[in-house]
Short mmCIF file of N, CA and C in Angstrom, two decimals:
data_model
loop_
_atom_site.label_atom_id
_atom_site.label_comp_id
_atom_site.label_asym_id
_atom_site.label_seq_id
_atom_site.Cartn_x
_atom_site.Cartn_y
_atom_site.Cartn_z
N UNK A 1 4.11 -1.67 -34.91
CA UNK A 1 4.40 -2.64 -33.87
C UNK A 1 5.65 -3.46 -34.22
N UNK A 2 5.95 -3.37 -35.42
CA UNK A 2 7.05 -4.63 -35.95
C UNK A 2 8.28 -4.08 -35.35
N UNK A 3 8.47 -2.38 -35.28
CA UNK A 3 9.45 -1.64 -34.73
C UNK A 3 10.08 -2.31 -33.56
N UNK A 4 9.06 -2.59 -32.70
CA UNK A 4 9.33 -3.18 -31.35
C UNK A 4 9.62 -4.67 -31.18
N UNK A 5 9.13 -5.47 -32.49
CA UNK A 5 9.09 -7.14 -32.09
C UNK A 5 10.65 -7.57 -33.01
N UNK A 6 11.39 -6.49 -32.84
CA UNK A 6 12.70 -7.03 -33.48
C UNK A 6 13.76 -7.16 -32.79
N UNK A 7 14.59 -8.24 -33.17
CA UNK A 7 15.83 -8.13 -32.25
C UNK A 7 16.37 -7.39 -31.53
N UNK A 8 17.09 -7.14 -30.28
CA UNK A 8 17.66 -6.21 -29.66
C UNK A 8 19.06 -6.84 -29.01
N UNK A 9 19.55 -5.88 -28.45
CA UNK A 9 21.26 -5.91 -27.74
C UNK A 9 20.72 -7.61 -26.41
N UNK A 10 19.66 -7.73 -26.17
CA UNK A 10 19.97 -8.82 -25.10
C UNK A 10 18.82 -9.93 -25.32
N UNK A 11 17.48 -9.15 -25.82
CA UNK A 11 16.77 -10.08 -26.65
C UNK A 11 17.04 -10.27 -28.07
N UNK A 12 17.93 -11.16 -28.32
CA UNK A 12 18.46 -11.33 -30.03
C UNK A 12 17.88 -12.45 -29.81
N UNK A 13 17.02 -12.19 -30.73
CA UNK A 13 15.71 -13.31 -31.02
C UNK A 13 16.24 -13.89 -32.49
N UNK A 14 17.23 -13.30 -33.15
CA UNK A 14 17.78 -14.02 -34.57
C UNK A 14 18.80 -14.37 -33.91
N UNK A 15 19.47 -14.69 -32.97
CA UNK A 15 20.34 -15.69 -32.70
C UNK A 15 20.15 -17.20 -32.99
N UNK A 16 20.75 -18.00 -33.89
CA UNK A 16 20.37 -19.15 -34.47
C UNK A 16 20.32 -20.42 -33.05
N UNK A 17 21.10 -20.40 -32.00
CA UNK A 17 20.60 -21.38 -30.86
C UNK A 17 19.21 -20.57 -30.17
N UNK A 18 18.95 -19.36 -30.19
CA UNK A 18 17.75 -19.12 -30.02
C UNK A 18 16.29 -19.71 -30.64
N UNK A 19 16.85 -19.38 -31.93
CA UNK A 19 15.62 -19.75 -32.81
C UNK A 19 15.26 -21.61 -32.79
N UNK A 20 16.63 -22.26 -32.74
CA UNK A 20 16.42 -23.45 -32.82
C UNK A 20 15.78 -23.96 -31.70
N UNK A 21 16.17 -23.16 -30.56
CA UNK A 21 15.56 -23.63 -29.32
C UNK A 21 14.23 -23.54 -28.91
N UNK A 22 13.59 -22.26 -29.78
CA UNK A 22 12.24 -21.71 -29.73
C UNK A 22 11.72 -22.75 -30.71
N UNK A 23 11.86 -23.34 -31.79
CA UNK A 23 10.99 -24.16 -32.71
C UNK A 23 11.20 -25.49 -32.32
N UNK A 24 12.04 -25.48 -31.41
CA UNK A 24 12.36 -27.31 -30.77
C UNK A 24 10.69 -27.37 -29.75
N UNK A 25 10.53 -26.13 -28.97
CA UNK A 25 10.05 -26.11 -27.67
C UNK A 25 8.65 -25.06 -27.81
N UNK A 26 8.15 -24.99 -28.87
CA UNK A 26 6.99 -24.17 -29.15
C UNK A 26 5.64 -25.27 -29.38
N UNK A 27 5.26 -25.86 -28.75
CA UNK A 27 4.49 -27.04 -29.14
C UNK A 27 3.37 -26.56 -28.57
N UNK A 28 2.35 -26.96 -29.65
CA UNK A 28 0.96 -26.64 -29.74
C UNK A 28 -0.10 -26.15 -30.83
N UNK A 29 -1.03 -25.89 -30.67
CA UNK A 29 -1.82 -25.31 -32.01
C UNK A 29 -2.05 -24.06 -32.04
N UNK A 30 -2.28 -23.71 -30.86
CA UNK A 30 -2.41 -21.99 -30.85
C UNK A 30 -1.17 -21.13 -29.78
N UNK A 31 -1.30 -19.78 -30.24
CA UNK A 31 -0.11 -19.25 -29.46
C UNK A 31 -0.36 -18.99 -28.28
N UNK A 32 -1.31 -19.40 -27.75
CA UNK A 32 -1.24 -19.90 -26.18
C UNK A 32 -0.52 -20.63 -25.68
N UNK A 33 -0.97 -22.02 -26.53
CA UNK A 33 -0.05 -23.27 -26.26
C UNK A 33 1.27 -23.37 -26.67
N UNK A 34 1.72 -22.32 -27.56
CA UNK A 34 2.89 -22.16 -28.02
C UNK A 34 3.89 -21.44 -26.72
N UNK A 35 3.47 -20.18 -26.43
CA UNK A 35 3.84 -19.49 -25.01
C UNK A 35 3.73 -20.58 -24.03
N UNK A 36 2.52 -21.12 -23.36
CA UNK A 36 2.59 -21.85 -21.96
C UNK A 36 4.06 -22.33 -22.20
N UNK A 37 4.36 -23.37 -23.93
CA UNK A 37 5.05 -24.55 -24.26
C UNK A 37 6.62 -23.81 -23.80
N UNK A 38 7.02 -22.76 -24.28
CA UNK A 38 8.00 -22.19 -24.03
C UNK A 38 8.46 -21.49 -22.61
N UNK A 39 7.38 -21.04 -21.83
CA UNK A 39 7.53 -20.61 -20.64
C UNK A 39 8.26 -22.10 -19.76
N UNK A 40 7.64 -22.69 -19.99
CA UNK A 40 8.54 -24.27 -19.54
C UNK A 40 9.59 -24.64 -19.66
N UNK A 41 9.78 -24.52 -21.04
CA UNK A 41 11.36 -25.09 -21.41
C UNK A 41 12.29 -24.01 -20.95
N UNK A 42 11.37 -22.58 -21.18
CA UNK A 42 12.88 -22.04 -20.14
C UNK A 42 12.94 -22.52 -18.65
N UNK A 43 11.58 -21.90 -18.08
CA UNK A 43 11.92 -22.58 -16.30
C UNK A 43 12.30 -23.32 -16.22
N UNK A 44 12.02 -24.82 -16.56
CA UNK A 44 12.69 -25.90 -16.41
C UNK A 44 13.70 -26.29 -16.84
N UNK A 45 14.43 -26.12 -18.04
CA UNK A 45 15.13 -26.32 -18.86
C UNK A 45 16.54 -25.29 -18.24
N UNK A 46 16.60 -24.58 -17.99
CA UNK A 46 17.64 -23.28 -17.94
C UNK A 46 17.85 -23.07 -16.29
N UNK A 47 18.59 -23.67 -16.00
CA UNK A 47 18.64 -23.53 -14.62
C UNK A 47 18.98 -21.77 -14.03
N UNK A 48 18.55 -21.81 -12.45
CA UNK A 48 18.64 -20.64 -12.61
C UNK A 48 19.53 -19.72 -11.35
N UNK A 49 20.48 -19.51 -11.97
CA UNK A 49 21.82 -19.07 -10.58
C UNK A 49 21.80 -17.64 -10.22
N UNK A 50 21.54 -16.79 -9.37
CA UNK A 50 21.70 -15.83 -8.90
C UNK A 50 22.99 -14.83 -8.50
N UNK A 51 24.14 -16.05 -9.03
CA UNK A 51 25.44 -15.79 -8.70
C UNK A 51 26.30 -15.63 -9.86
N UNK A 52 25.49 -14.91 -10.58
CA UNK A 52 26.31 -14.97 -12.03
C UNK A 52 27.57 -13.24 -12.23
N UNK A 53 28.17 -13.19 -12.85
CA UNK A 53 28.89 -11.47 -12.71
C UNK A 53 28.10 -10.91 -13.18
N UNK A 54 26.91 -9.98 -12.73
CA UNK A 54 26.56 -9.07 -13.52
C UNK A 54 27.19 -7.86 -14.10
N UNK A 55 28.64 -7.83 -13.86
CA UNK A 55 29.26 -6.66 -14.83
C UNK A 55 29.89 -7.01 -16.32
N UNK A 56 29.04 -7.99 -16.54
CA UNK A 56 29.19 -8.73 -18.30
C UNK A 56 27.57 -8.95 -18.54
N UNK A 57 27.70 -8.09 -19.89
CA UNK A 57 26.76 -7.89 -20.50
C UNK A 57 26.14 -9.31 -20.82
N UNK A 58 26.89 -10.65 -20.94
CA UNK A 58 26.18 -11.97 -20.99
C UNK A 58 25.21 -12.10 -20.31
N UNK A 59 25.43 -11.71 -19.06
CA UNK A 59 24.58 -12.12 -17.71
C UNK A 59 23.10 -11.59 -18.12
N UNK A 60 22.89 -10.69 -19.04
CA UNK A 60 21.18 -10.06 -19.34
C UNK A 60 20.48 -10.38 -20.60
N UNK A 61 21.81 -11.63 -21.73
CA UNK A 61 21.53 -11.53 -23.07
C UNK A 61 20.61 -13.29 -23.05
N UNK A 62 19.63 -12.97 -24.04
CA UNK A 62 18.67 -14.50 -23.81
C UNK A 62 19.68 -15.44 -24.37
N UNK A 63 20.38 -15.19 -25.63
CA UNK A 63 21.57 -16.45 -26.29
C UNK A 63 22.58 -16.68 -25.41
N UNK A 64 22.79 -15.79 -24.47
CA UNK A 64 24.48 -16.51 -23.42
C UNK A 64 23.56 -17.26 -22.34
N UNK A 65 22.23 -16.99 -21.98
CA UNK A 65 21.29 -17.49 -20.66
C UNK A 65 21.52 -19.08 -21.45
N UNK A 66 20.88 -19.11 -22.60
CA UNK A 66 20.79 -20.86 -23.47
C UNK A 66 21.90 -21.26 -23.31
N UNK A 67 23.19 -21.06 -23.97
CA UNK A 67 24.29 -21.24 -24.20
C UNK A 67 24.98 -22.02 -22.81
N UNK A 68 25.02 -21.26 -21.83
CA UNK A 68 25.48 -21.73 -20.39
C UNK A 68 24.32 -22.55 -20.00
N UNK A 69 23.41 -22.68 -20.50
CA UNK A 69 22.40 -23.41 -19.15
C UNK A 69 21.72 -23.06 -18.33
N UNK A 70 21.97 -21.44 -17.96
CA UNK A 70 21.69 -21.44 -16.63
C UNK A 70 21.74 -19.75 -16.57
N UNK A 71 20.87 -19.04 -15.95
CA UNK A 71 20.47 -17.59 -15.73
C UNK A 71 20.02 -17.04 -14.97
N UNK A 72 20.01 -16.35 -14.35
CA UNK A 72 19.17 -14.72 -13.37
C UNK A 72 17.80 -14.52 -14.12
N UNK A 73 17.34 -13.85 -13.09
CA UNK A 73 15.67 -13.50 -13.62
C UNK A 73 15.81 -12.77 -15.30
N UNK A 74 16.72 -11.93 -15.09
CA UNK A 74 16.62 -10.69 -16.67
C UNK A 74 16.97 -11.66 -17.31
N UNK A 75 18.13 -12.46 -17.59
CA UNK A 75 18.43 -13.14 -18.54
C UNK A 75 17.50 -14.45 -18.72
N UNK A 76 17.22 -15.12 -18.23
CA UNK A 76 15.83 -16.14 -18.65
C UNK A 76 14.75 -15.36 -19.04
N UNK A 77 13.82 -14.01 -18.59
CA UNK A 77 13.10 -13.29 -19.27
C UNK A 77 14.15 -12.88 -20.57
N UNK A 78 14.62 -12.56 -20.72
CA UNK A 78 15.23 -11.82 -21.83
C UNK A 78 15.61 -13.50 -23.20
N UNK A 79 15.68 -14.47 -22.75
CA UNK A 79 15.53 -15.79 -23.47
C UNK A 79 14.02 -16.04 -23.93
N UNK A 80 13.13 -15.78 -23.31
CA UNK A 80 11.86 -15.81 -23.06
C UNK A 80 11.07 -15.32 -24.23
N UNK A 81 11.23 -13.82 -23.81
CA UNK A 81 10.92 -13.32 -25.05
C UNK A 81 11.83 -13.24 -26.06
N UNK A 82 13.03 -13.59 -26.21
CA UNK A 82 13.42 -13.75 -27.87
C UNK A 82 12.77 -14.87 -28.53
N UNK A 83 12.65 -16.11 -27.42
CA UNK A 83 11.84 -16.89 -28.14
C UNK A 83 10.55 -16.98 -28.47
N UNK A 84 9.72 -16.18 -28.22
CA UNK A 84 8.40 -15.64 -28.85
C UNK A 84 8.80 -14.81 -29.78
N UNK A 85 10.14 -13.67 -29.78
CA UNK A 85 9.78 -13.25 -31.13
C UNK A 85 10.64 -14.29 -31.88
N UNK A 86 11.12 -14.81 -31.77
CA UNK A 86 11.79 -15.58 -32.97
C UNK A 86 11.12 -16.75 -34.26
N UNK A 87 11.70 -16.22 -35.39
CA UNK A 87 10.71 -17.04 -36.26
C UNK A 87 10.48 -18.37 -36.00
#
C-alpha cells in the first residue's frame, strides 16, 4: 500500500508549503477529525476559480492550488489528498 501513499507529479504531498499547511490544519484526535479538519481548510481556505489555464500543469498540482490561493475541482482534490498523505 505504501507504493501508492507516496508523492506524485500533482499530489506532492512532500512539498514543504504542503506539509506545513497539512500540520497547521489537521486538528483533532483521531483521523477522522484530522480529515473532516482538513477537508475545511481546503474548501474554505482555497478559493475556488474555474477560470484558471488548464494547459499548465499548475492548474492540477495540490502545491501551486496552496501557493495561489485559489483552484478548480482537480487541483483542490489533488491539495486534499497530499495533505492526508503528508507527514
Amino acid at each position: 500500500m505504501n507504493e501508492y501513499l507516496k508523492p506524485g507529479r500533482f499530489i506532492d504531498s512532500d512539498h514543504p508549503a504542503v506539509v506545513s499547511f497539512s500540520r497547521k490544519n489537521s486538528e483533532g484526535k483521531s483521523h477522522l477529525e484530522k480529515a473532516v479538519s482538513l477537508y475545511y481548510a481546503v474548501r474554505d481556505g482555497i478559493r475556488y476559480n474555474p477560470f484558471l489555464d488548464f494547459s499548465q500543469d499548475a492548474a492540477f498540482r495540490g502545491s501551486a492550488c496552496l501557493q495561489t490561493g485559489q483552484g478548480f475541482c482537480i487541483g483542490k482534490a489533488a491539495l486534499l489528498a497530499a495533505c492526508a498523505r503528508a507527514d
